[in-house]
Amino acid sequence: MKIIRVKDYQELSRVASQLMIDLLQKKPNATLGLATGSSPIGLYQNLIQSYQRQEISFAEVKTYNLDEYCGLPRSHPESYHNFMHRHLFHHVDIKEENVHVPSAEGNNLQAQCDAYNELLHQATIDLQLLGIGGNGHIGFNEPGTSFKTETFVVRLTDKTREDNKRFFNSLDEVPTHAITMGIHNIMQAKEILLIASGKGKQQAVYELVHGPVTETFPASILQQHSHVTVVVDEEAAALL
Ligand code: GLP
């Protein structure tokens, strides 16, 4: 794992976005694995600015998102489909047919998982962006998830629902389930870029880098991937 320590969230967003910009300049038809949450918002803003300066284009880029809440219509402001369009896709020249976010609408969620998994099997993700949950989740792979899993419906832990409550009016509104790429899917990416910012991530970043590789801390599997870059700010890196 390559660890890049930076001062604060602004520098983290700049350094991490530059890695993605470098890739898009080298490979304009790259396939990106994308993430939601607070962590990547600054990075996405930098990508939009780089696009506006005509340094990069998304015209030939394909994207696959990690996860989606169950039970929210795509039009809901907090669906990850909506999040991605609001924070990135609406502002760049990506083609809608090249955007992939798991669909978690309807009754047959297993069929939705299978369909998304099939898409992932056909794709090769050049760079997978990840945040990290306070409990070590990546995507929505909660502690205890087998490292062998592929796209599945996950029951969110109380901690994750509590952490994500800030985006909703109340805890009751936070979905109880999500569809997520499995750990095995994530590990297929050629390269992984994980970003972590702030005090709340200190322990998780320590476990990620120095902890044992264990399913009780899903992100620890990244120690076994051959090309991982972790960009952490001072607060998140405090225990390293
Ligand atoms: C969310 C997402 C993850 C994200 C993580 C951390 O629930 N499913 O993909 O990495 O939790 O989010 P944040 O960046 O807001 O701390």
Coordinates of N, CA and C and ligand atoms in Angstrom, one line a residue:
M1 N 0.8 -1.2 0.0 CA 0.0 0.0 0.0 C 0.9 1.2 0.0
K2 N 0.5 2.2 -0.9 CA 1.2 3.4 -0.9 C 0.4 4.4 0.0
I3 N 1.0 5.0 1.0 CA 0.2 5.9 1.8 C 0.7 7.3 1.5
I4 N -0.2 8.2 1.2 CA 0.1 9.6 0.9 C -0.5 10.4 2.0
R5 N 0.3 11.1 2.9 CA -0.3 11.9 4.0 C -0.3 13.3 3.5
V6 N -1.4 13.9 3.7 CA -1.6 15.3 3.3 C -2.1 16.1 4.5
K7 N -2.2 17.4 4.4 CA -2.5 18.3 5.5 C -4.0 18.2 5.9
D8 N -4.9 18.5 4.9 CA -6.3 18.6 5.2 C -7.2 18.1 4.0
Y9 N -8.5 18.2 4.2 CA -9.4 17.7 3.2 C -9.2 18.3 1.8
Q10 N -8.9 19.6 1.8 CA -8.7 20.3 0.6 C -7.5 19.7 -0.2
E11 N -6.4 19.5 0.5 CA -5.2 18.9 -0.1 C -5.5 17.4 -0.5
L12 N -6.2 16.7 0.3 CA -6.6 15.3 0.0 C -7.4 15.3 -1.3
S13 N -8.3 16.2 -1.5 CA -9.1 16.2 -2.7 C -8.3 16.6 -3.9
R14 N -7.3 17.5 -3.7 CA -6.5 17.9 -4.8 C -5.6 16.7 -5.2
V15 N -4.9 16.1 -4.3 CA -4.0 15.0 -4.6 C -4.7 13.8 -5.2
A16 N -5.8 13.4 -4.6 CA -6.6 12.3 -5.1 C -7.1 12.5 -6.5
S17 N -7.7 13.7 -6.7 CA -8.3 14.0 -8.0 C -7.2 14.1 -9.1
Q18 N -6.0 14.5 -8.7 CA -4.9 14.5 -9.7 C -4.5 13.1 -10.1
L19 N -4.6 12.1 -9.3 CA -4.3 10.8 -9.7 C -5.4 10.3 -10.7
M20 N -6.6 10.7 -10.5 CA -7.7 10.4 -11.5 C -7.5 11.1 -12.8
I21 N -7.1 12.4 -12.7 CA -6.9 13.2 -13.9 C -5.8 12.7 -14.7
D22 N -4.7 12.3 -14.0 CA -3.6 11.7 -14.7 C -4.0 10.4 -15.5
L23 N -4.8 9.6 -14.9 CA -5.3 8.4 -15.6 C -6.2 8.8 -16.8
L24 N -7.1 9.7 -16.6 CA -8.0 10.1 -17.7 C -7.2 10.8 -18.9
Q25 N -6.1 11.4 -18.5 CA -5.3 12.0 -19.6 C -4.5 10.9 -20.4
K26 N -4.1 9.9 -19.6 CA -3.3 8.8 -20.2 C -4.3 7.9 -21.0
K27 N -5.5 7.7 -20.4 CA -6.4 6.7 -20.9 C -7.8 7.3 -21.0
P28 N -8.2 8.1 -22.0 CA -9.4 8.8 -22.1 C -10.7 7.9 -22.0
N29 N -10.5 6.6 -22.4 CA -11.6 5.7 -22.3 C -11.5 4.8 -21.1
A30 N -11.0 5.3 -20.0 CA -10.8 4.5 -18.7 C -12.2 4.1 -18.1
T31 N -12.2 3.1 -17.4 CA -13.4 2.7 -16.6 C -13.1 2.9 -15.1
L32 N -14.0 3.7 -14.5 CA -13.8 4.2 -13.2 C -14.8 3.5 -12.3
G33 N -14.4 3.0 -11.1 CA -15.3 2.6 -10.0 C -15.5 3.8 -9.1
L34 N -16.7 4.2 -8.9 CA -16.9 5.4 -8.1 C -17.6 5.2 -6.8
A35 N -17.5 6.1 -5.9 CA -18.0 6.0 -4.5 C -18.8 7.2 -4.1
T36 N -19.6 7.1 -3.1 CA -20.4 8.2 -2.6 C -19.9 8.5 -1.2
G37 N -20.7 9.3 -0.5 CA -20.3 9.7 0.9 C -19.7 11.1 0.8
S38 N -19.3 11.6 2.0 CA -18.7 13.0 2.0 C -17.3 13.0 1.5
S39 N -16.6 11.9 1.6 CA -15.2 12.0 1.3 C -14.9 12.3 -0.2
P40 N -15.6 11.8 -1.2 CA -15.2 12.1 -2.5 C -15.7 13.4 -3.1
I41 N -16.5 14.2 -2.3 CA -17.2 15.4 -2.9 C -16.2 16.4 -3.4
G42 N -15.1 16.7 -2.7 CA -14.1 17.6 -3.1 C -13.4 17.1 -4.3
L43 N -13.1 15.8 -4.4 CA -12.4 15.2 -5.5 C -13.3 15.4 -6.8
Y44 N -14.6 15.2 -6.6 CA -15.5 15.3 -7.8 C -15.5 16.8 -8.2
Q45 N -15.5 17.7 -7.3 CA -15.5 19.2 -7.7 C -14.2 19.5 -8.5
N46 N -13.1 18.9 -8.1 CA -11.9 19.1 -8.8 C -11.9 18.5 -10.2
L47 N -12.6 17.3 -10.3 CA -12.7 16.7 -11.7 C -13.5 17.6 -12.6
I48 N -14.6 18.2 -12.0 CA -15.5 19.1 -12.8 C -14.7 20.3 -13.3
Q49 N -13.9 20.9 -12.4 CA -13.1 22.1 -12.7 C -12.0 21.7 -13.8
S50 N -11.4 20.5 -13.7 CA -10.5 20.1 -14.7 C -11.1 19.9 -16.0
Y51 N -12.4 19.4 -16.0 CA -13.2 19.2 -17.2 C -13.5 20.6 -17.8
Q52 N -13.8 21.5 -17.0 CA -14.2 22.9 -17.5 C -12.9 23.6 -18.1
R53 N -11.7 23.2 -17.6 CA -10.5 23.8 -18.1 C -10.1 23.0 -19.4
Q54 N -10.9 22.0 -19.8 CA -10.7 21.2 -21.0 C -9.4 20.4 -20.9
E55 N -9.0 20.0 -19.6 CA -7.9 19.1 -19.4 C -8.3 17.6 -19.6
I56 N -9.5 17.4 -19.2 CA -10.0 16.0 -19.3 C -11.4 16.0 -19.9
S57 N -11.8 14.8 -20.5 CA -13.2 14.7 -21.0 C -13.7 13.3 -20.5
F58 N -15.0 13.2 -20.3 CA -15.6 12.0 -19.9 C -16.4 11.3 -21.0
A59 N -16.2 11.8 -22.2 CA -16.9 11.4 -23.4 C -16.8 9.9 -23.6
E60 N -15.6 9.3 -23.3 CA -15.4 7.9 -23.5 C -15.3 7.1 -22.2
V61 N -15.5 7.8 -21.1 CA -15.3 7.1 -19.8 C -16.6 6.3 -19.4
K62 N -16.3 5.2 -18.8 CA -17.4 4.4 -18.2 C -17.3 4.4 -16.7
T63 N -18.4 4.4 -16.0 CA -18.3 4.4 -14.5 C -19.2 3.3 -14.0
Y64 N -18.8 2.7 -12.9 CA -19.6 1.7 -12.1 C -19.5 2.2 -10.6
N65 N -20.7 2.4 -10.1 CA -20.7 2.8 -8.7 C -20.8 1.6 -7.7
L66 N -20.3 1.8 -6.5 CA -20.2 0.7 -5.6 C -21.5 0.2 -5.1
D67 N -22.4 1.1 -4.8 CA -23.6 0.7 -4.1 C -24.8 1.6 -4.3
E68 N -25.9 1.2 -3.7 CA -27.2 1.9 -3.8 C -28.1 1.5 -2.7
Y69 N -28.8 2.5 -2.0 CA -29.8 2.1 -1.0 C -30.9 1.4 -1.6
C70 N -31.5 0.5 -0.9 CA -32.8 -0.2 -1.2 C -33.9 0.7 -0.7
G71 N -35.0 0.7 -1.4 CA -36.2 1.4 -0.9 C -36.3 2.9 -1.2
L72 N -35.3 3.4 -1.8 CA -35.4 4.9 -2.2 C -35.5 4.9 -3.7
P73 N -36.5 5.7 -4.2 CA -36.6 5.8 -5.7 C -35.3 6.5 -6.2
R74 N -35.0 6.3 -7.4 CA -33.8 6.9 -8.0 C -33.8 8.4 -7.9
S75 N -35.1 9.0 -7.9 CA -35.2 10.4 -7.9 C -35.0 11.0 -6.5
H76 N -35.0 10.1 -5.4 CA -34.8 10.6 -4.1 C -33.5 11.4 -4.0
P77 N -33.5 12.5 -3.3 CA -32.2 13.3 -3.2 C -31.0 12.5 -2.6
E78 N -31.3 11.5 -1.8 CA -30.2 10.8 -1.1 C -30.0 9.4 -1.8
S79 N -30.7 9.1 -2.9 CA -30.3 7.9 -3.6 C -28.9 8.2 -4.2
Y80 N -28.1 7.1 -4.3 CA -26.7 7.3 -4.8 C -26.7 7.6 -6.3
H81 N -27.8 7.2 -7.0 CA -27.9 7.6 -8.4 C -28.0 9.1 -8.4
N82 N -28.9 9.7 -7.6 CA -29.1 11.1 -7.6 C -27.8 11.8 -7.1
F83 N -27.2 11.3 -6.1 CA -25.9 11.9 -5.5 C -24.9 12.0 -6.6
M84 N -24.7 11.0 -7.4 CA -23.6 11.0 -8.4 C -23.9 12.0 -9.5
H85 N -25.2 12.1 -9.9 CA -25.6 13.0 -10.9 C -25.4 14.5 -10.4
R86 N -25.8 14.7 -9.2 CA -25.7 16.0 -8.6 C -24.2 16.5 -8.4
H87 N -23.4 15.5 -8.0 CA -22.0 15.9 -7.6 C -21.0 15.8 -8.8
L88 N -21.4 15.0 -9.8 CA -20.4 14.8 -10.9 C -21.1 14.8 -12.3
F89 N -21.9 13.8 -12.5 CA -22.3 13.5 -13.9 C -23.0 14.6 -14.6
H90 N -23.9 15.4 -13.9 CA -24.6 16.5 -14.6 C -23.6 17.6 -15.1
H91 N -22.4 17.6 -14.5 CA -21.5 18.7 -14.8 C -20.4 18.4 -15.8
V92 N -20.4 17.1 -16.3 CA -19.4 16.7 -17.3 C -20.1 16.1 -18.5
D93 N -19.2 15.7 -19.5 CA -19.8 15.2 -20.8 C -19.9 13.7 -20.8
I94 N -20.1 13.1 -19.7 CA -20.3 11.6 -19.7 C -21.6 11.2 -20.4
K95 N -21.6 10.1 -21.0 CA -22.8 9.6 -21.7 C -23.6 8.8 -20.7
E96 N -24.9 9.1 -20.6 CA -25.7 8.4 -19.6 C -25.6 6.9 -19.7
E97 N -25.5 6.4 -21.0 CA -25.4 4.9 -21.1 C -24.1 4.3 -20.6
N98 N -23.1 5.2 -20.3 CA -21.9 4.7 -19.7 C -21.8 4.8 -18.2
V99 N -22.9 5.3 -17.6 CA -23.0 5.4 -16.2 C -23.7 4.2 -15.6
H100 N -23.1 3.6 -14.6 CA -23.8 2.4 -14.0 C -23.8 2.6 -12.5
V101 N -25.0 2.6 -12.0 CA -25.2 2.6 -10.5 C -26.2 1.4 -10.2
P102 N -25.9 0.6 -9.3 CA -26.9 -0.5 -9.1 C -28.3 0.0 -8.9
S103 N -29.2 -0.7 -9.5 CA -30.6 -0.4 -9.3 C -31.2 -1.2 -8.2
A104 N -31.8 -0.5 -7.2 CA -32.3 -1.2 -6.1 C -33.8 -0.9 -5.9
E105 N -34.4 -0.7 -7.1 CA -35.9 -0.4 -7.1 C -36.6 -1.8 -7.4
G106 N -37.9 -1.8 -7.1 CA -38.6 -3.0 -7.4 C -38.5 -4.1 -6.4
N107 N -39.2 -5.2 -6.6 CA -39.3 -6.3 -5.6 C -38.2 -7.3 -5.8
N108 N -37.7 -7.5 -7.0 CA -36.7 -8.6 -7.2 C -35.3 -8.1 -7.0
L109 N -34.9 -7.9 -5.8 CA -33.5 -7.3 -5.6 C -32.4 -8.3 -6.0
Q110 N -32.7 -9.6 -5.9 CA -31.7 -10.6 -6.2 C -31.4 -10.5 -7.7
A111 N -32.5 -10.3 -8.5 CA -32.3 -10.1 -10.0 C -31.5 -8.9 -10.3
Q112 N -31.7 -7.8 -9.5 CA -31.0 -6.6 -9.7 C -29.5 -6.8 -9.4
C113 N -29.2 -7.6 -8.3 CA -27.8 -7.9 -7.9 C -27.2 -8.7 -9.1
D114 N -27.9 -9.7 -9.6 CA -27.3 -10.6 -10.6 C -27.0 -9.8 -11.8
A115 N -27.9 -8.9 -12.2 CA -27.7 -8.1 -13.4 C -26.5 -7.2 -13.3
Y116 N -26.4 -6.6 -12.1 CA -25.2 -5.7 -11.9 C -23.9 -6.5 -11.9
N117 N -24.0 -7.6 -11.2 CA -22.8 -8.5 -11.1 C -22.3 -8.9 -12.5
E118 N -23.3 -9.2 -13.4 CA -23.0 -9.6 -14.7 C -22.2 -8.4 -15.5
L119 N -22.8 -7.2 -15.3 CA -22.1 -6.0 -15.9 C -20.7 -5.9 -15.4
L120 N -20.5 -6.1 -14.1 CA -19.1 -6.0 -13.5 C -18.2 -7.1 -14.1
H121 N -18.7 -8.3 -14.3 CA -17.9 -9.4 -14.9 C -17.4 -9.0 -16.3
Q122 N -18.2 -8.2 -17.0 CA -17.9 -7.9 -18.3 C -16.9 -6.6 -18.4
A123 N -16.8 -6.0 -17.3 CA -16.0 -4.7 -17.2 C -14.7 -5.0 -16.6
T124 N -13.7 -4.1 -16.9 CA -12.4 -4.1 -16.2 C -12.3 -2.7 -15.6
I125 N -12.3 -2.6 -14.3 CA -12.2 -1.3 -13.7 C -10.7 -0.9 -13.5
D126 N -10.4 0.2 -14.2 CA -9.0 0.7 -14.1 C -8.6 1.2 -12.8
L127 N -9.6 2.0 -12.2 CA -9.3 2.7 -11.0 C -10.6 2.7 -10.1
Q128 N -10.5 2.1 -9.0 CA -11.7 2.0 -8.1 C -11.4 3.0 -6.9
L129 N -12.3 4.0 -6.8 CA -12.3 4.9 -5.7 C -13.0 4.4 -4.5
L130 N -12.5 4.5 -3.3 CA -13.1 4.0 -2.1 C -13.0 5.1 -1.0
G131 N -14.1 5.2 -0.2 CA -14.0 5.8 1.1 C -13.9 4.6 2.1
I132 N -14.0 4.9 3.3 CA -14.0 3.9 4.3 C -15.0 4.2 5.4
G133 N -15.8 3.2 5.8 CA -16.7 3.5 6.9 C -15.9 3.4 8.3
G134 N -16.5 4.1 9.3 CA -15.8 4.1 10.6 C -15.6 2.6 11.1
N135 N -16.5 1.7 10.6 CA -16.3 0.3 11.1 C -15.5 -0.5 10.1
G136 N -14.9 0.1 9.1 CA -14.1 -0.6 8.1 C -14.8 -1.0 6.9
H137 N -16.1 -0.6 6.7 CA -16.7 -1.1 5.5 C -16.2 -0.4 4.3
I138 N -16.2 -1.1 3.2 CA -15.9 -0.5 1.9 C -17.1 -0.8 1.0
G139 N -17.5 0.1 0.1 CA -18.8 0.0 -0.4 C -19.7 -0.1 0.7
F140 N -20.6 -1.0 0.8 CA -21.4 -1.3 2.0 C -21.2 -2.7 2.5
N141 N -19.9 -3.2 2.3 CA -19.6 -4.5 2.9 C -19.3 -4.3 4.4
E142 N -20.3 -4.7 5.1 CA -20.2 -4.5 6.6 C -19.3 -5.6 7.2
P143 N -18.8 -5.3 8.5 CA -18.0 -6.3 9.2 C -18.6 -7.7 9.2
G144 N -17.8 -8.7 8.9 CA -18.3 -10.1 8.9 C -18.6 -10.6 7.5
T145 N -18.6 -9.6 6.5 CA -18.9 -10.1 5.1 C -17.7 -10.9 4.6
S146 N -18.1 -12.0 3.9 CA -17.0 -12.9 3.4 C -16.2 -12.1 2.3
F147 N -14.9 -12.3 2.3 CA -14.1 -11.7 1.2 C -14.5 -12.3 -0.2
K148 N -15.2 -13.4 -0.2 CA -15.5 -14.0 -1.5 C -16.8 -13.4 -2.1
T149 N -17.5 -12.5 -1.4 CA -18.8 -12.1 -1.9 C -18.7 -11.3 -3.2
E150 N -19.8 -11.4 -4.0 CA -20.0 -10.6 -5.1 C -21.3 -9.8 -4.8
T151 N -21.7 -9.0 -5.8 CA -22.8 -8.0 -5.6 C -24.0 -8.7 -4.8
F152 N -24.4 -8.1 -3.7 CA -25.5 -8.7 -2.9 C -26.3 -7.6 -2.1
V153 N -27.4 -8.1 -1.5 CA -28.2 -7.2 -0.7 C -27.7 -7.3 0.7
V154 N -27.3 -6.1 1.3 CA -26.7 -6.1 2.6 C -27.7 -5.4 3.6
R155 N -27.8 -6.0 4.8 CA -28.5 -5.3 5.9 C -27.5 -4.3 6.5
L156 N -27.8 -3.1 6.6 CA -26.9 -2.1 7.1 C -26.8 -2.2 8.6
T157 N -25.6 -2.0 9.2 CA -25.5 -2.1 10.6 C -26.1 -0.8 11.3
D158 N -26.4 -0.9 12.5 CA -26.9 0.3 13.3 C -25.9 1.4 13.2
K159 N -24.6 1.1 13.3 CA -23.5 2.1 13.2 C -23.5 2.8 11.9
T160 N -23.6 2.1 10.8 CA -23.7 2.7 9.5 C -24.9 3.6 9.3
R161 N -26.0 3.1 9.8 CA -27.3 3.9 9.6 C -27.2 5.2 10.5
E162 N -26.6 5.0 11.6 CA -26.4 6.2 12.5 C -25.4 7.2 11.8
D163 N -24.3 6.7 11.3 CA -23.3 7.5 10.6 C -24.0 8.3 9.4
N164 N -24.9 7.6 8.7 CA -25.5 8.2 7.5 C -26.7 9.0 7.8
K165 N -27.1 9.0 9.1 CA -28.4 9.8 9.5 C -28.3 11.2 9.1
R166 N -27.1 11.8 9.1 CA -26.9 13.2 8.8 C -27.4 13.6 7.5
F167 N -27.6 12.7 6.5 CA -28.1 13.0 5.2 C -29.7 13.0 5.2
F168 N -30.3 12.5 6.2 CA -31.7 12.3 6.3 C -32.3 13.2 7.4
N169 N -33.7 13.2 7.4 CA -34.3 14.0 8.5 C -34.3 13.3 9.8
S170 N -34.3 11.9 9.8 CA -34.3 11.2 11.0 C -33.8 9.8 10.7
L171 N -33.4 9.1 11.8 CA -32.9 7.7 11.6 C -33.9 6.8 10.9
D172 N -35.2 7.0 11.2 CA -36.2 6.2 10.6 C -36.2 6.2 9.1
E173 N -35.7 7.4 8.6 CA -35.7 7.5 7.1 C -34.5 6.8 6.4
V174 N -33.5 6.5 7.2 CA -32.3 5.9 6.6 C -32.6 4.5 6.2
P175 N -32.4 4.1 5.0 CA -32.7 2.7 4.5 C -32.0 1.7 5.4
T176 N -32.7 0.5 5.5 CA -32.1 -0.6 6.3 C -31.2 -1.5 5.5
H177 N -31.4 -1.4 4.2 CA -30.7 -2.3 3.3 C -30.1 -1.6 2.1
A178 N -29.1 -2.2 1.5 CA -28.5 -1.6 0.3 C -28.0 -2.8 -0.7
I179 N -27.8 -2.4 -1.9 CA -27.2 -3.3 -2.8 C -25.7 -2.8 -2.9
T180 N -24.8 -3.7 -2.8 CA -23.4 -3.3 -2.9 C -22.5 -4.3 -3.7
M181 N -21.6 -3.7 -4.4 CA -20.5 -4.6 -5.0 C -20.0 -5.4 -3.8
G182 N -19.6 -6.7 -4.0 CA -19.0 -7.4 -3.0 C -17.5 -7.1 -2.9
I183 N -16.8 -7.7 -1.9 CA -15.4 -7.5 -1.7 C -14.6 -8.1 -2.9
H184 N -15.1 -9.2 -3.3 CA -14.4 -9.9 -4.5 C -14.5 -9.0 -5.7
N185 N -15.6 -8.4 -6.0 CA -15.7 -7.4 -7.1 C -14.7 -6.3 -7.0
I186 N -14.7 -5.7 -5.8 CA -13.8 -4.6 -5.5 C -12.3 -5.0 -5.8
M187 N -12.0 -6.2 -5.4 CA -10.6 -6.6 -5.5 C -10.2 -6.9 -6.9
Q188 N -11.1 -6.9 -7.9 CA -10.8 -7.2 -9.3 C -10.3 -5.9 -10.0
A189 N -10.5 -4.7 -9.3 CA -10.0 -3.5 -10.0 C -8.5 -3.5 -10.1
K190 N -8.0 -2.9 -11.2 CA -6.6 -2.9 -11.5 C -5.8 -2.1 -10.4
E191 N -6.5 -1.0 -10.0 CA -5.9 -0.1 -9.1 C -7.0 0.4 -8.1
I192 N -6.6 0.7 -6.9 CA -7.6 1.2 -5.9 C -7.0 2.5 -5.3
L193 N -7.9 3.4 -5.1 CA -7.6 4.7 -4.5 C -8.5 4.9 -3.3
L194 N -8.0 4.8 -2.1 CA -8.9 5.0 -0.9 C -8.6 6.4 -0.3
I195 N -9.6 7.1 0.0 CA -9.4 8.4 0.7 C -10.1 8.4 2.1
A196 N -9.4 9.0 3.0 CA -10.0 9.1 4.4 C -9.6 10.4 5.0
S197 N -10.6 11.1 5.6 CA -10.3 12.4 6.2 C -11.0 12.6 7.5
G198 N -10.3 13.2 8.4 CA -11.0 13.6 9.7 C -10.7 12.6 10.8
K199 N -10.9 13.1 12.1 CA -10.7 12.3 13.3 C -11.5 11.0 13.3
G200 N -12.7 11.1 12.8 CA -13.6 10.0 12.9 C -13.1 8.7 12.2
K201 N -12.1 8.9 11.3 CA -11.5 7.8 10.6 C -10.2 7.3 11.1
Q202 N -9.7 7.9 12.2 CA -8.4 7.5 12.7 C -8.2 6.0 13.0
Q203 N -9.1 5.5 13.7 CA -9.0 4.1 14.1 C -9.1 3.2 12.8
A204 N -10.1 3.5 12.0 CA -10.3 2.7 10.7 C -9.0 2.8 9.9
V205 N -8.4 3.9 9.8 CA -7.2 4.0 8.9 C -6.0 3.2 9.6
Y206 N -6.0 3.2 10.9 CA -4.9 2.4 11.6 C -5.1 0.9 11.3
E207 N -6.4 0.5 11.4 CA -6.7 -1.0 11.1 C -6.4 -1.3 9.7
L208 N -6.8 -0.4 8.8 CA -6.6 -0.6 7.4 C -5.1 -0.9 7.0
V209 N -4.3 -0.1 7.7 CA -2.8 -0.2 7.3 C -2.1 -1.2 8.2
H210 N -2.4 -1.3 9.5 CA -1.6 -2.1 10.4 C -2.3 -3.3 11.0
G211 N -3.7 -3.3 10.8 CA -4.4 -4.4 11.5 C -4.3 -5.7 10.8
P212 N -4.8 -6.8 11.4 CA -4.8 -8.1 10.7 C -5.8 -8.1 9.5
V213 N -5.5 -8.9 8.6 CA -6.4 -9.1 7.5 C -7.6 -10.0 8.0
T214 N -8.7 -9.4 8.2 CA -9.8 -10.2 8.8 C -11.2 -9.7 8.2
E215 N -12.1 -10.6 8.1 CA -13.4 -10.3 7.6 C -14.2 -9.4 8.6
T216 N -13.7 -9.3 9.8 CA -14.4 -8.4 10.8 C -14.0 -7.0 10.5
F217 N -13.0 -6.8 9.7 CA -12.6 -5.4 9.3 C -12.4 -5.4 7.7
P218 N -13.5 -5.3 7.0 CA -13.5 -5.6 5.5 C -12.4 -4.9 4.8
A219 N -12.1 -3.6 5.1 CA -11.1 -2.9 4.3 C -9.7 -3.5 4.5
S220 N -9.5 -4.3 5.5 CA -8.1 -4.9 5.7 C -7.7 -5.8 4.5
I221 N -8.6 -6.3 3.7 CA -8.3 -7.1 2.5 C -7.5 -6.4 1.5
L222 N -7.6 -5.0 1.6 CA -6.8 -4.2 0.6 C -5.3 -4.4 0.8
Q223 N -4.9 -4.8 1.9 CA -3.5 -5.1 2.1 C -3.0 -6.2 1.1
Q224 N -3.9 -7.0 0.6 CA -3.5 -8.1 -0.3 C -3.7 -7.7 -1.8
H225 N -4.1 -6.4 -2.0 CA -4.2 -6.0 -3.4 C -2.9 -5.4 -3.8
S226 N -2.5 -5.6 -5.1 CA -1.1 -5.2 -5.5 C -1.0 -3.8 -5.8
H227 N -2.0 -3.0 -6.0 CA -1.9 -1.6 -6.4 C -2.9 -0.7 -5.6
V228 N -2.6 -0.4 -4.4 CA -3.5 0.5 -3.6 C -2.8 1.8 -3.2
T229 N -3.5 2.9 -3.4 CA -3.0 4.1 -2.9 C -4.0 4.7 -1.9
V230 N -3.5 5.0 -0.7 CA -4.4 5.6 0.4 C -3.9 7.0 0.6
V231 N -4.9 7.9 0.4 CA -4.6 9.3 0.7 C -5.3 9.7 2.0
V232 N -4.6 10.1 2.9 CA -5.1 10.4 4.3 C -4.7 11.8 4.7
D233 N -5.6 12.5 5.4 CA -5.2 13.8 5.9 C -4.6 13.7 7.3
E234 N -4.1 14.7 7.9 CA -3.4 14.6 9.2 C -4.2 14.0 10.2
E235 N -5.5 14.5 10.3 CA -6.4 14.0 11.4 C -6.6 12.5 11.3
A236 N -6.9 12.0 10.0 CA -7.2 10.6 9.8 C -5.9 9.7 10.0
A237 N -4.8 10.4 9.8 CA -3.5 9.6 9.9 C -2.9 9.6 11.3
A238 N -3.6 10.2 12.2 CA -2.9 10.5 13.5 C -2.4 9.3 14.2
L239 N -3.0 8.1 14.0 CA -2.5 6.9 14.7 C -1.5 6.1 14.0
L240 N -1.2 6.5 12.7 CA -0.2 5.7 11.9 C 1.2 5.9 12.4
Ligands
GLP1 C1 -21.0 5.2 3.0 C2 -20.7 4.6 1.6 C3 -19.3 4.2 1.4 C4 -18.4 5.3 2.0 C5 -18.6 5.3 3.5 C6 -17.9 6.5 4.2 O1 -22.0 4.8 3.7 N1 -21.5 3.4 1.3 O2 -19.0 4.0 0.1 O3 -17.1 5.2 1.7 O4 -19.9 5.2 3.9 O5 -18.6 7.7 4.0 P1 -18.1 9.1 4.3 O6 -17.1 9.5 3.2 O7 -19.3 10.0 4.2 O8 -17.4 9.1 5.6

